[in-house]
PDB file of N, CA, C and O in Angstrom, chain B, residues numbered from 101:
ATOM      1  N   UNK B 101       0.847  -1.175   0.000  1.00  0.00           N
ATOM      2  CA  UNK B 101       0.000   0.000   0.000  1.00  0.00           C
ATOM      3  C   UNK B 101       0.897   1.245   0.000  1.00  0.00           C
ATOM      4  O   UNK B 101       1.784   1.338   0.848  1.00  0.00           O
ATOM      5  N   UNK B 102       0.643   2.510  -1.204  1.00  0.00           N
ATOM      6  CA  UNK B 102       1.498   3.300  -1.081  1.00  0.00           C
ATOM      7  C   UNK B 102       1.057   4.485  -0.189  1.00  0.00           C
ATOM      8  O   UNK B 102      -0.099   4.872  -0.017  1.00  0.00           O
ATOM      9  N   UNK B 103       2.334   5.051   0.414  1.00  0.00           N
ATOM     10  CA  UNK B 103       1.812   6.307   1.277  1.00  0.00           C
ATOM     11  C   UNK B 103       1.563   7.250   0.153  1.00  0.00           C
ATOM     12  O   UNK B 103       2.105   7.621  -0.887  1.00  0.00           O
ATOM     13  N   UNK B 104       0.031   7.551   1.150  1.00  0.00           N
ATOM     14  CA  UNK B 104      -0.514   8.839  -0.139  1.00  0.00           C
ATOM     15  C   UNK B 104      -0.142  10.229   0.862  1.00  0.00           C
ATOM     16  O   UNK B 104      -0.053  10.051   2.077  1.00  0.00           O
ATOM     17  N   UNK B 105       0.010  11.234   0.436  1.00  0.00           N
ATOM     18  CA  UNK B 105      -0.252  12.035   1.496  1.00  0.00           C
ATOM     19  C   UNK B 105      -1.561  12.939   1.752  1.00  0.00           C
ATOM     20  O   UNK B 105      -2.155  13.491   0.826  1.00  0.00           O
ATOM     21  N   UNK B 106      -1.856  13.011   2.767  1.00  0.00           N
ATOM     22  CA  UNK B 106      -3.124  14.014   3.057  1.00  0.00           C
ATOM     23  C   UNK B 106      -3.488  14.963   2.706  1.00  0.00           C
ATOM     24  O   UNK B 106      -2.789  15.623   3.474  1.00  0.00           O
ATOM     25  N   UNK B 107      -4.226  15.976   1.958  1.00  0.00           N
ATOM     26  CA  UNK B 107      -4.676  17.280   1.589  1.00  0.00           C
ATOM     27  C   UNK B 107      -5.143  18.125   1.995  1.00  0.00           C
ATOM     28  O   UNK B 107      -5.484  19.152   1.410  1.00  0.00           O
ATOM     29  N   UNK B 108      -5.307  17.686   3.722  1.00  0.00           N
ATOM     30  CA  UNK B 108      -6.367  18.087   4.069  1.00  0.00           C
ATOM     31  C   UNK B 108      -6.178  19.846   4.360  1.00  0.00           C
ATOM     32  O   UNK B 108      -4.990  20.058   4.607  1.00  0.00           O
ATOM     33  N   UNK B 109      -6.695  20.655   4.384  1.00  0.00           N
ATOM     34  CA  UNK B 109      -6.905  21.935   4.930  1.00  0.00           C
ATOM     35  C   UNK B 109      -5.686  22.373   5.141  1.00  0.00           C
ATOM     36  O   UNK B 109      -4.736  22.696   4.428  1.00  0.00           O
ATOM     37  N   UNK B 110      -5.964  22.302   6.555  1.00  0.00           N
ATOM     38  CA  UNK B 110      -4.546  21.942   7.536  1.00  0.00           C
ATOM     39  C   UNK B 110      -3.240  21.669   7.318  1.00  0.00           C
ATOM     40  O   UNK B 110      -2.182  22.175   7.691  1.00  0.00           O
ATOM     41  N   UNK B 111      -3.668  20.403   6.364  1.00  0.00           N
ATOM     42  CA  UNK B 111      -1.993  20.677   6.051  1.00  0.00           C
ATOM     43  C   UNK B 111      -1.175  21.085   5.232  1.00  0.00           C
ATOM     44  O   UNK B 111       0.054  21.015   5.213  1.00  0.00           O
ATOM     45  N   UNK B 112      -2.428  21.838   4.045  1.00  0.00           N
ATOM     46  CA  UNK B 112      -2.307  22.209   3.153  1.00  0.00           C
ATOM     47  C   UNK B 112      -1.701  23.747   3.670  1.00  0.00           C
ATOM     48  O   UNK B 112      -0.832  24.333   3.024  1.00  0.00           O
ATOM     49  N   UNK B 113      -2.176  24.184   4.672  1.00  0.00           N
ATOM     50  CA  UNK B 113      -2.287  25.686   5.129  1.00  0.00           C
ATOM     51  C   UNK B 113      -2.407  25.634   6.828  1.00  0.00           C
ATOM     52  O   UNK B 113      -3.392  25.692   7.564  1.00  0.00           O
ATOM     53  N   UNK B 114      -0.852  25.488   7.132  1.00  0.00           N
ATOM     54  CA  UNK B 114      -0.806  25.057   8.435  1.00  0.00           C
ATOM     55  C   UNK B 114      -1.324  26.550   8.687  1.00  0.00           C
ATOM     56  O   UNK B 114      -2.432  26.705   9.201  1.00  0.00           O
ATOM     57  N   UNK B 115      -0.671  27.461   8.393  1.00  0.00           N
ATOM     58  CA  UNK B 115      -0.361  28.940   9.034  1.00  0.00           C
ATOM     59  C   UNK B 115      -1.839  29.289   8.930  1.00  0.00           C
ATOM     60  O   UNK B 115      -1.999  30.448   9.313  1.00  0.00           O
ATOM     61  N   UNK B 116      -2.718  28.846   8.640  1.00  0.00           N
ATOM     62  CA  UNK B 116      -3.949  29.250   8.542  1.00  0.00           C
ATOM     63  C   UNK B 116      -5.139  28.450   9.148  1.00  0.00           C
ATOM     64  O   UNK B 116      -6.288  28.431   8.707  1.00  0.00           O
ATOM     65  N   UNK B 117      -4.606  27.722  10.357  1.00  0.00           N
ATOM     66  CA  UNK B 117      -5.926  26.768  10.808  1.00  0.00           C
ATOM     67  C   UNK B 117      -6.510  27.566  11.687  1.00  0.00           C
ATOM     68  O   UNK B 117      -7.649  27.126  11.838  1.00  0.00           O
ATOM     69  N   UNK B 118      -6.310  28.719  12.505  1.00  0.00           N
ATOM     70  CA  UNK B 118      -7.543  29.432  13.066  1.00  0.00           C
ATOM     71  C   UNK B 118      -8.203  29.677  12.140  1.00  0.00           C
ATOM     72  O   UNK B 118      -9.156  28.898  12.108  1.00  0.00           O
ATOM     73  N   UNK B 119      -8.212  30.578  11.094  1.00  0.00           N
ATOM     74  CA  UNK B 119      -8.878  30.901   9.861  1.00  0.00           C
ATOM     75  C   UNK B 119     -10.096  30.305   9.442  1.00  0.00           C
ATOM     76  O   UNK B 119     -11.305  30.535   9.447  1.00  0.00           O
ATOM     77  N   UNK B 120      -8.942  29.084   8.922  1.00  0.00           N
ATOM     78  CA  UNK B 120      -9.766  27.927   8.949  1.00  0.00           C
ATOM     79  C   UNK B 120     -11.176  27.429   9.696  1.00  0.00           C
ATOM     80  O   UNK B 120     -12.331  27.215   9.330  1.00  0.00           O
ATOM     81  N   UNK B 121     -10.529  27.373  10.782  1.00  0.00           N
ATOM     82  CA  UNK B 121     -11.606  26.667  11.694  1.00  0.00           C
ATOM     83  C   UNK B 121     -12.772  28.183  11.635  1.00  0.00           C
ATOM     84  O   UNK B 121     -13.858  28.030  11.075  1.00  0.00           O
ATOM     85  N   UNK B 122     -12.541  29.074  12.031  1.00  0.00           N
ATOM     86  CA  UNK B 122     -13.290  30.471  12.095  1.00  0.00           C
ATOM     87  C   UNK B 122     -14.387  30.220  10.586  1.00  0.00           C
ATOM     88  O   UNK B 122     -15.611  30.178  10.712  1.00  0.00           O
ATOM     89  N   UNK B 123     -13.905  30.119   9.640  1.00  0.00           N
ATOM     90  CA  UNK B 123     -14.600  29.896   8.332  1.00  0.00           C
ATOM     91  C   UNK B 123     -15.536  29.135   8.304  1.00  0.00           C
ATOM     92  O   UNK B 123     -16.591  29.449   7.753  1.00  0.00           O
ATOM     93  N   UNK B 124     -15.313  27.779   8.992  1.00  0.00           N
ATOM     94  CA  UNK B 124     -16.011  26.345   8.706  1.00  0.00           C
ATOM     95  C   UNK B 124     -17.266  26.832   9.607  1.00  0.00           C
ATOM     96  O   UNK B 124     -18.426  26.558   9.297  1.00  0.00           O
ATOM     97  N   UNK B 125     -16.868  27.682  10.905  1.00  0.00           N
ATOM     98  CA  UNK B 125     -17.814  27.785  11.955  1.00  0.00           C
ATOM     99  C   UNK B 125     -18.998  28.844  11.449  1.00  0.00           C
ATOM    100  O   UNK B 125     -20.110  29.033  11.942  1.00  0.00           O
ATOM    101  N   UNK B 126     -18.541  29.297  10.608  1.00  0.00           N
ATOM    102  CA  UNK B 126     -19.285  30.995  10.816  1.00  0.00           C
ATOM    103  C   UNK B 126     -19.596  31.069   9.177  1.00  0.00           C
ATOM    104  O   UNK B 126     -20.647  31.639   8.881  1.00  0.00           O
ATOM    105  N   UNK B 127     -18.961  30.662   8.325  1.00  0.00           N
ATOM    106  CA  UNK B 127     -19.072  30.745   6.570  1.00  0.00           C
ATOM    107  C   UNK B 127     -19.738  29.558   6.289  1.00  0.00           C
ATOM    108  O   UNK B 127     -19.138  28.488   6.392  1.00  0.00           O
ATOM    109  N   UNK B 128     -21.195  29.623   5.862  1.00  0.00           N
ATOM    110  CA  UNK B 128     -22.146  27.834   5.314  1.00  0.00           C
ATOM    111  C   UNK B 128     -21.439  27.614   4.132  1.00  0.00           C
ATOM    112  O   UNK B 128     -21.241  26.416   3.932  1.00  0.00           O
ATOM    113  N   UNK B 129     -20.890  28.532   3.090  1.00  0.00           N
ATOM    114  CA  UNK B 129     -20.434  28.835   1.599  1.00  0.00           C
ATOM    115  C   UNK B 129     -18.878  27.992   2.100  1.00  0.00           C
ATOM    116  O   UNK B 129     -18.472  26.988   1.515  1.00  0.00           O
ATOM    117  N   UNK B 130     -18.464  28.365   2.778  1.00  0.00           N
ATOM    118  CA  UNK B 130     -16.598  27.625   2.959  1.00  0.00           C
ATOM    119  C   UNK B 130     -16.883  26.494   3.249  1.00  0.00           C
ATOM    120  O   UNK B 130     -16.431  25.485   2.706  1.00  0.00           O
ATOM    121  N   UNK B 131     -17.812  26.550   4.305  1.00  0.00           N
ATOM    122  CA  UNK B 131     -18.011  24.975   5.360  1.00  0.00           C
ATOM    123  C   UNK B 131     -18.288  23.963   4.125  1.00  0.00           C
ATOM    124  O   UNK B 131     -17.696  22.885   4.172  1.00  0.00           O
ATOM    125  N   UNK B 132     -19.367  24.292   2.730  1.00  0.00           N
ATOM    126  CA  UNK B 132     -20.103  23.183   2.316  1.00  0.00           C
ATOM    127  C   UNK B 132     -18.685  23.263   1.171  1.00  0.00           C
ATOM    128  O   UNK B 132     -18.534  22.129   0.716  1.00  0.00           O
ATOM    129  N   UNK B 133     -17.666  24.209   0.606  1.00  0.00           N
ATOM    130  CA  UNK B 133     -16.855  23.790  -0.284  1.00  0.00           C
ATOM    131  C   UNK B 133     -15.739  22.934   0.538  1.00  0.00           C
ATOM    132  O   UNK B 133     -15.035  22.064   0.026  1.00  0.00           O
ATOM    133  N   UNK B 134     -15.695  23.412   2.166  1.00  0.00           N
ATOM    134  CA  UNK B 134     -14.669  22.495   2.551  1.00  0.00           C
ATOM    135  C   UNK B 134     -14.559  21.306   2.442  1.00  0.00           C
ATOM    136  O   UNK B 134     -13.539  20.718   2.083  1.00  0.00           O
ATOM    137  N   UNK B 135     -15.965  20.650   2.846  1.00  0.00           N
ATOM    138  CA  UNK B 135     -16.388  19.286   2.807  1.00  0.00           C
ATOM    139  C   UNK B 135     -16.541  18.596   1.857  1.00  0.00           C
ATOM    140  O   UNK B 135     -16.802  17.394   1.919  1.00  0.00           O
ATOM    141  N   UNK B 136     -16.391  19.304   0.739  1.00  0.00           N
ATOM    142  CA  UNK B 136     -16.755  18.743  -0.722  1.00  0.00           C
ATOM    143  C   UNK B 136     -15.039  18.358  -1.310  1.00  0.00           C
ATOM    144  O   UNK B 136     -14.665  17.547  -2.157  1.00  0.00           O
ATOM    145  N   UNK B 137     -14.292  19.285  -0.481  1.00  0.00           N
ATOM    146  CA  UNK B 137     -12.743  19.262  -0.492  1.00  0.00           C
ATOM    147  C   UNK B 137     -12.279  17.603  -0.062  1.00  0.00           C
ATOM    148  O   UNK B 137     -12.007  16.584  -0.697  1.00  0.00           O
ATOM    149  N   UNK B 138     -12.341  17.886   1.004  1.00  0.00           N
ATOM    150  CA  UNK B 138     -11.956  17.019   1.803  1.00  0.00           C
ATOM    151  C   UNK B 138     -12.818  15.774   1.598  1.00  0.00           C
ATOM    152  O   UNK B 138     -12.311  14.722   1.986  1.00  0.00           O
ATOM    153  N   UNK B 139     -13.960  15.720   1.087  1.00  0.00           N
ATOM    154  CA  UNK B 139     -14.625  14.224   0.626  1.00  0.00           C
ATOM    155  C   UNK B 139     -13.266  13.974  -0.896  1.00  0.00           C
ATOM    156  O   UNK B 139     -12.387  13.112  -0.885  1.00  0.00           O
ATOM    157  N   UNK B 140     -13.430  14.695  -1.691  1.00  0.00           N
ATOM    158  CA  UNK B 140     -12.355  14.523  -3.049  1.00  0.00           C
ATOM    159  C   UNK B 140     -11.426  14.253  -2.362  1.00  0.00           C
ATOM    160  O   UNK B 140     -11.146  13.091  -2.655  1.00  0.00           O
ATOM    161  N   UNK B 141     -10.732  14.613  -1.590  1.00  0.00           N
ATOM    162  CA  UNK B 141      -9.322  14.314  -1.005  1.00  0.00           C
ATOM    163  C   UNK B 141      -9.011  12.734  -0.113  1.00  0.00           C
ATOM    164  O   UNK B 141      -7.929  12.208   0.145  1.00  0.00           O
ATOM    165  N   UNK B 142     -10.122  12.369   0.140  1.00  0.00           N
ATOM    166  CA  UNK B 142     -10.192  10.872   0.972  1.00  0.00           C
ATOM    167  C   UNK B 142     -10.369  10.362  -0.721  1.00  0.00           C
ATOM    168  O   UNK B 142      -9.336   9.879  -1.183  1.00  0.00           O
ATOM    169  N   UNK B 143     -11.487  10.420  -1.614  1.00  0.00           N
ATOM    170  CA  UNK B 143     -11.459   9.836  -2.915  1.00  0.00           C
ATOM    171  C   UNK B 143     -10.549   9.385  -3.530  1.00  0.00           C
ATOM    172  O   UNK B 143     -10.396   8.298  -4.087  1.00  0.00           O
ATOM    173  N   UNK B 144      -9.641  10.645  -3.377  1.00  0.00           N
ATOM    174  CA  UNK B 144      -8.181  10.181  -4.677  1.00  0.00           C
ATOM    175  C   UNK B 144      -7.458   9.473  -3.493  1.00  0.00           C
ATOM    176  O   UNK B 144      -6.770   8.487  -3.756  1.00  0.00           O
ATOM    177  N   UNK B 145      -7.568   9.913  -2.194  1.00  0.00           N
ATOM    178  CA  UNK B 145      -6.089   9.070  -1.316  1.00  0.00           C
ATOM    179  C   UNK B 145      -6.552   7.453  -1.015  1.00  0.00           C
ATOM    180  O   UNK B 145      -5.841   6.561  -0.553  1.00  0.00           O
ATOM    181  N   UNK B 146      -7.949   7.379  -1.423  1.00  0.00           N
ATOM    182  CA  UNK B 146      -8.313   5.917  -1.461  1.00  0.00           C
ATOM    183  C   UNK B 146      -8.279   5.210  -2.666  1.00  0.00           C
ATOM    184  O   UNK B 146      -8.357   4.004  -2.429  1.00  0.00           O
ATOM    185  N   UNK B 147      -8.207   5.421  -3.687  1.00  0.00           N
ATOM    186  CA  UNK B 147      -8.360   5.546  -5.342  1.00  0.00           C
ATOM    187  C   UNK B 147      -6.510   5.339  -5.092  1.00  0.00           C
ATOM    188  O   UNK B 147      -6.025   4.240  -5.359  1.00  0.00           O
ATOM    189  N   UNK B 148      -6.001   5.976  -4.802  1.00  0.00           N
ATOM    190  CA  UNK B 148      -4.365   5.964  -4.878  1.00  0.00           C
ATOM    191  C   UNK B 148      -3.717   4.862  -3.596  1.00  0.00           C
ATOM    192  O   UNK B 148      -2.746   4.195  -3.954  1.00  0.00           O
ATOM    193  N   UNK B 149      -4.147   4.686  -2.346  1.00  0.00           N
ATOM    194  CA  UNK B 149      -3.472   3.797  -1.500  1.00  0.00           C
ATOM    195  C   UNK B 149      -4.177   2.612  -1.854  1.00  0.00           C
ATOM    196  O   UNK B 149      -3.394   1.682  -1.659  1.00  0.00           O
ATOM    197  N   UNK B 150      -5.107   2.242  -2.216  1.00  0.00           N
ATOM    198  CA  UNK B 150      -5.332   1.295  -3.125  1.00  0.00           C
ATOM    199  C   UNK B 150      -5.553   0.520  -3.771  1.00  0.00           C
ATOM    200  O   UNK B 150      -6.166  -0.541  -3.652  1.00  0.00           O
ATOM    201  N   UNK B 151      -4.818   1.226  -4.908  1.00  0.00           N
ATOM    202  CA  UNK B 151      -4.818   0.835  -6.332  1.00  0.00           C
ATOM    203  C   UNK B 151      -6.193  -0.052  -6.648  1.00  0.00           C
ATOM    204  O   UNK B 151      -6.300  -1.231  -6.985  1.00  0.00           O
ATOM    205  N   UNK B 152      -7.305   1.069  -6.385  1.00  0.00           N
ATOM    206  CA  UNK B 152      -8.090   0.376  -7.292  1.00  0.00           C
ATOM    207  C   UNK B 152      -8.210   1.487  -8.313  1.00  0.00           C
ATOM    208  O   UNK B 152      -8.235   2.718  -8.313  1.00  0.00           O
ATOM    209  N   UNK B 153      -8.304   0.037  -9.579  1.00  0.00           N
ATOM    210  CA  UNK B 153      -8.946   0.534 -10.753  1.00  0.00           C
ATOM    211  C   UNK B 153      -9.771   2.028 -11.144  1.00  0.00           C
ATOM    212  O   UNK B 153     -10.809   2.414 -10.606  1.00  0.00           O
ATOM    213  N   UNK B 154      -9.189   2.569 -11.969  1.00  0.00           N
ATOM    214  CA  UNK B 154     -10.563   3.839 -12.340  1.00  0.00           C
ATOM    215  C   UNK B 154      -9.788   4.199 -13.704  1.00  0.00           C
ATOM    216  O   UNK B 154      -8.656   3.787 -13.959  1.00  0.00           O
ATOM    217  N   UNK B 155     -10.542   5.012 -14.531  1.00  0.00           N
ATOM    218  CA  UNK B 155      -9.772   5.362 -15.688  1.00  0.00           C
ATOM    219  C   UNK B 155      -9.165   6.526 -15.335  1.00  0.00           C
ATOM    220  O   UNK B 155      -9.457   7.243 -14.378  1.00  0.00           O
ATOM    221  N   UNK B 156      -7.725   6.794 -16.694  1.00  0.00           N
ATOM    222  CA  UNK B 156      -7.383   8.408 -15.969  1.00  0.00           C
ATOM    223  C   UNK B 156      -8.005   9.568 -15.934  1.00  0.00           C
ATOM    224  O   UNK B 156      -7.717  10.555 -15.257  1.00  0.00           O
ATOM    225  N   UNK B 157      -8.964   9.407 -16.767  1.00  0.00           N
ATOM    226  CA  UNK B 157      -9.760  10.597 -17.587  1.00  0.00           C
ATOM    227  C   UNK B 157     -10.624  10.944 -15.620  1.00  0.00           C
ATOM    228  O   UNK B 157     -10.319  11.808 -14.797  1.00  0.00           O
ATOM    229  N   UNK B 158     -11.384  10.160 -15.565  1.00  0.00           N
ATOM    230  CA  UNK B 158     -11.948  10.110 -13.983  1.00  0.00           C
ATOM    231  C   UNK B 158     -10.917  10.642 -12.673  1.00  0.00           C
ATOM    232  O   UNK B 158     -11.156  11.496 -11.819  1.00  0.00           O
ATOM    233  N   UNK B 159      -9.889   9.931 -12.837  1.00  0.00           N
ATOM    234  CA  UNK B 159      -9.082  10.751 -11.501  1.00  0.00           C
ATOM    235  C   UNK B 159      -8.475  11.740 -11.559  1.00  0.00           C
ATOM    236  O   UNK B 159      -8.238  12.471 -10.597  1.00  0.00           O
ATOM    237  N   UNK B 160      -8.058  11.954 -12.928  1.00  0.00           N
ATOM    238  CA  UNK B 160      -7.098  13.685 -13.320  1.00  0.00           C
ATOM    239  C   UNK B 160      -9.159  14.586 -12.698  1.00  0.00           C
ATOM    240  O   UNK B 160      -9.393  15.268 -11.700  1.00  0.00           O
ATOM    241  N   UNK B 161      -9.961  14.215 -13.608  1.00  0.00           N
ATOM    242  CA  UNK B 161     -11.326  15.019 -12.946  1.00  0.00           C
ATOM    243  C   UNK B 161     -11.325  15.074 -11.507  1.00  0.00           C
ATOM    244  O   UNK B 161     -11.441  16.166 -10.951  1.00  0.00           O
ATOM    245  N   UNK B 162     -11.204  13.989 -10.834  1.00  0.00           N
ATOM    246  CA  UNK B 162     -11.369  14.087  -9.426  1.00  0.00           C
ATOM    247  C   UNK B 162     -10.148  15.041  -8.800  1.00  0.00           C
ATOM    248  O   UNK B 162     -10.378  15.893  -7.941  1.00  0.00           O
ATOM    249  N   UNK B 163      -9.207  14.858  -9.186  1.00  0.00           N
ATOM    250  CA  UNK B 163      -7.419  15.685  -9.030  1.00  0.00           C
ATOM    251  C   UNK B 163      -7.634  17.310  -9.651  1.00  0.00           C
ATOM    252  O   UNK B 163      -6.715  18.096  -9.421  1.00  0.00           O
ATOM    253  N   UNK B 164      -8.940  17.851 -10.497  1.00  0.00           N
ATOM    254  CA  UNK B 164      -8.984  19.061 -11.225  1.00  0.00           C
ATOM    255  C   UNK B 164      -9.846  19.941 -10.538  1.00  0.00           C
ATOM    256  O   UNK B 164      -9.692  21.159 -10.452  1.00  0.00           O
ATOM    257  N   UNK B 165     -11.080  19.038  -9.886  1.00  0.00           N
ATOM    258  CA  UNK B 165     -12.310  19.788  -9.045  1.00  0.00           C
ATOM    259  C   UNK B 165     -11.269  19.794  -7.236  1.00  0.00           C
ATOM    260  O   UNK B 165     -11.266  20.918  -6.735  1.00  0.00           O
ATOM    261  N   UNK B 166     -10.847  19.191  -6.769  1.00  0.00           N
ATOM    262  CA  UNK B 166      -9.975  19.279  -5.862  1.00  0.00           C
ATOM    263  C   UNK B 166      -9.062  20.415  -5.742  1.00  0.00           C
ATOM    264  O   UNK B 166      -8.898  21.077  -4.717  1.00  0.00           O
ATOM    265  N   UNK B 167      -8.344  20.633  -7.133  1.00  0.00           N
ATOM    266  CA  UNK B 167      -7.424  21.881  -7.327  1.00  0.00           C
ATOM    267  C   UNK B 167      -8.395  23.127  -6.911  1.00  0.00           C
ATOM    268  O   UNK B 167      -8.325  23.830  -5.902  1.00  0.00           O
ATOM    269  N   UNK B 168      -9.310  23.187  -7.984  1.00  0.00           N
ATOM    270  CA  UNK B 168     -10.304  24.187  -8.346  1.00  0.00           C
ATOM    271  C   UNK B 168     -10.889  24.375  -7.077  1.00  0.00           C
ATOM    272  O   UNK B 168     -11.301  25.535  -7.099  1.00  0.00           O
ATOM    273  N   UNK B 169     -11.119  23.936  -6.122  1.00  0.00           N
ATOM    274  CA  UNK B 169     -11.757  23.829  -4.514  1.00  0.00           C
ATOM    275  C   UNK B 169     -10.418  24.300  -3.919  1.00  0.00           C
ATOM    276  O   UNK B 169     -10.365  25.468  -3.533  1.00  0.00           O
ATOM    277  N   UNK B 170      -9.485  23.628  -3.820  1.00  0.00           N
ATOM    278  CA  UNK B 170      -8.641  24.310  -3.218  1.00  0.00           C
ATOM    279  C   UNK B 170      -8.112  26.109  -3.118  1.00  0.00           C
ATOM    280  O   UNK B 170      -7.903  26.806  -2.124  1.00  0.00           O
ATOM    281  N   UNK B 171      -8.007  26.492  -4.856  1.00  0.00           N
ATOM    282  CA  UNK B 171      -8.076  27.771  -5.216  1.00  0.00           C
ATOM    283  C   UNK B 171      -8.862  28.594  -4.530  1.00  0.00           C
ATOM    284  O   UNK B 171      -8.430  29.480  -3.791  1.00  0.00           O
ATOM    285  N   UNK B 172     -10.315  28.297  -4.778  1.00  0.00           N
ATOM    286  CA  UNK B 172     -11.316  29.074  -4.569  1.00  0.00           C
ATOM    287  C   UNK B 172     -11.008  29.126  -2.780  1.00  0.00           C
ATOM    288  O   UNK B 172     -10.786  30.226  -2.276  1.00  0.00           O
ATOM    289  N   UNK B 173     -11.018  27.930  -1.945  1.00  0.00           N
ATOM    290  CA  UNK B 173     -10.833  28.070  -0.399  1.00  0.00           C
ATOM    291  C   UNK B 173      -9.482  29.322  -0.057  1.00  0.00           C
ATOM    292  O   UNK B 173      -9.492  30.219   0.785  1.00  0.00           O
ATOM    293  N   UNK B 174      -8.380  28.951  -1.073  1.00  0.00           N
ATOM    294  CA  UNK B 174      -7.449  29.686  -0.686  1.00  0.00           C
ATOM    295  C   UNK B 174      -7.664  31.319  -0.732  1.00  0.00           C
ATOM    296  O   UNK B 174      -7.045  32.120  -0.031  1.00  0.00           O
ATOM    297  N   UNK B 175      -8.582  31.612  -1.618  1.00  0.00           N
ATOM    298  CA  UNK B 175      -9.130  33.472  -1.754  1.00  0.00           C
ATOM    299  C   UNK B 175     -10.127  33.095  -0.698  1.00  0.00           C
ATOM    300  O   UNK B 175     -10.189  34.121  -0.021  1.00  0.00           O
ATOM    301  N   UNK B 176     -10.726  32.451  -0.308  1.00  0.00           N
ATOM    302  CA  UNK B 176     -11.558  32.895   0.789  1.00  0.00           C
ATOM    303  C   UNK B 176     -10.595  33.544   2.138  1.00  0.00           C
ATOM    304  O   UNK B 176     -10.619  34.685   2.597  1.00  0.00           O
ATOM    305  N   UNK B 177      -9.754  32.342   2.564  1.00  0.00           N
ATOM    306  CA  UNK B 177      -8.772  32.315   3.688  1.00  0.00           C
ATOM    307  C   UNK B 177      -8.436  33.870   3.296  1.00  0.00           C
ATOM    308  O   UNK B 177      -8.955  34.806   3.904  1.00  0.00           O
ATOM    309  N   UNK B 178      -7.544  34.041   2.252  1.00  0.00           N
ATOM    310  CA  UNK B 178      -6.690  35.265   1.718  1.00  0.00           C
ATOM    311  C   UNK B 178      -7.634  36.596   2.232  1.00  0.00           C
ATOM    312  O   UNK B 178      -7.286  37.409   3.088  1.00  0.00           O
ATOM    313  N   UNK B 179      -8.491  36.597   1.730  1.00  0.00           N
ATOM    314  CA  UNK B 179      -9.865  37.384   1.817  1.00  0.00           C
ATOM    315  C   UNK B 179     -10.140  38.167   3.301  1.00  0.00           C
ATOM    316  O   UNK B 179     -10.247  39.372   3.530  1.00  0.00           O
ATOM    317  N   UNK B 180     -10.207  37.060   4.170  1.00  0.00           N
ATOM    318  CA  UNK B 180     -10.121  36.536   5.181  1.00  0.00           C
ATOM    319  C   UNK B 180      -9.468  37.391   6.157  1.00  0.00           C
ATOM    320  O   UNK B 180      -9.895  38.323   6.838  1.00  0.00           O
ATOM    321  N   UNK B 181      -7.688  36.538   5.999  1.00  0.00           N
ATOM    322  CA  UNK B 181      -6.673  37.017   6.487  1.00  0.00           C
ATOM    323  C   UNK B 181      -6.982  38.290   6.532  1.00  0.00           C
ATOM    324  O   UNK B 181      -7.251  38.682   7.668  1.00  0.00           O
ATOM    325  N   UNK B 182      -7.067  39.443   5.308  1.00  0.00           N
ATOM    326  CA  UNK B 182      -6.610  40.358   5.033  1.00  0.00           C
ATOM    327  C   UNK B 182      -7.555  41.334   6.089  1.00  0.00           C
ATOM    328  O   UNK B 182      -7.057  42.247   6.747  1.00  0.00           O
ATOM    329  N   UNK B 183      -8.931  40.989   6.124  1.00  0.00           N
ATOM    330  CA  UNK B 183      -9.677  41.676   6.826  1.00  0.00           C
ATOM    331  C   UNK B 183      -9.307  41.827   8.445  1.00  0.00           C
ATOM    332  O   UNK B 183      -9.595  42.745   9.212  1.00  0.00           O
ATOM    333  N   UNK B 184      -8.346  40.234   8.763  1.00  0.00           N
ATOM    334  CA  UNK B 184      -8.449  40.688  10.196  1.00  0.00           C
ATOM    335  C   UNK B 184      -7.359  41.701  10.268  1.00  0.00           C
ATOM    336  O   UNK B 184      -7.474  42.363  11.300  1.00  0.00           O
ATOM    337  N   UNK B 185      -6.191  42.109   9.427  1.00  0.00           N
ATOM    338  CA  UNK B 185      -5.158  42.455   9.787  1.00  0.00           C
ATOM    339  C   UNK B 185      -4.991  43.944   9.301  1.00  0.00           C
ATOM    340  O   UNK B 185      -3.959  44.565   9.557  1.00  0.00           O
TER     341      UNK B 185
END
């Protein structure tokens, strides 16, 4: 079984887990893209530790809406940041 590594939030954006957590609590719009994150992110790390079957066309998609979630979370955080400071 290969080590996949995690995506999650957190560890994506250590420097930003108050943020984070502040977002999930208080933003329904972050909370429901977070979760949609982090469901894709168990997907591919189960899809990848493994090795089951899928075509590539399907996991580069699952690996593209993940990116695209990630982006969009990262201008929220950014967004965010900027207001408290």
């Amino acid at each position: 079984m290969p080590d996949v590594p995690n995506h999650s939030l957190d560890n994506e954006f250590p420097e930003n887990r108050d943020i984070i957590h502040q977002l999930n609590n208080n933003n329904p719009d972050f909370a429901k893209m977070a979760t949609r994150y982090h469901d894709l992110d168990r997907q591919i790390r189960t899809l990848e530790r493994n090795e089951i079957p899928t075509t590539d066309e399907h996991f580069e998609e699952l690996k593209m809406e993940r990116l695209q979630l990630k982006d969009q979370l990262y201008a929220i955080i950014r967004n965010t940041e900027r207001t408290l400071h």
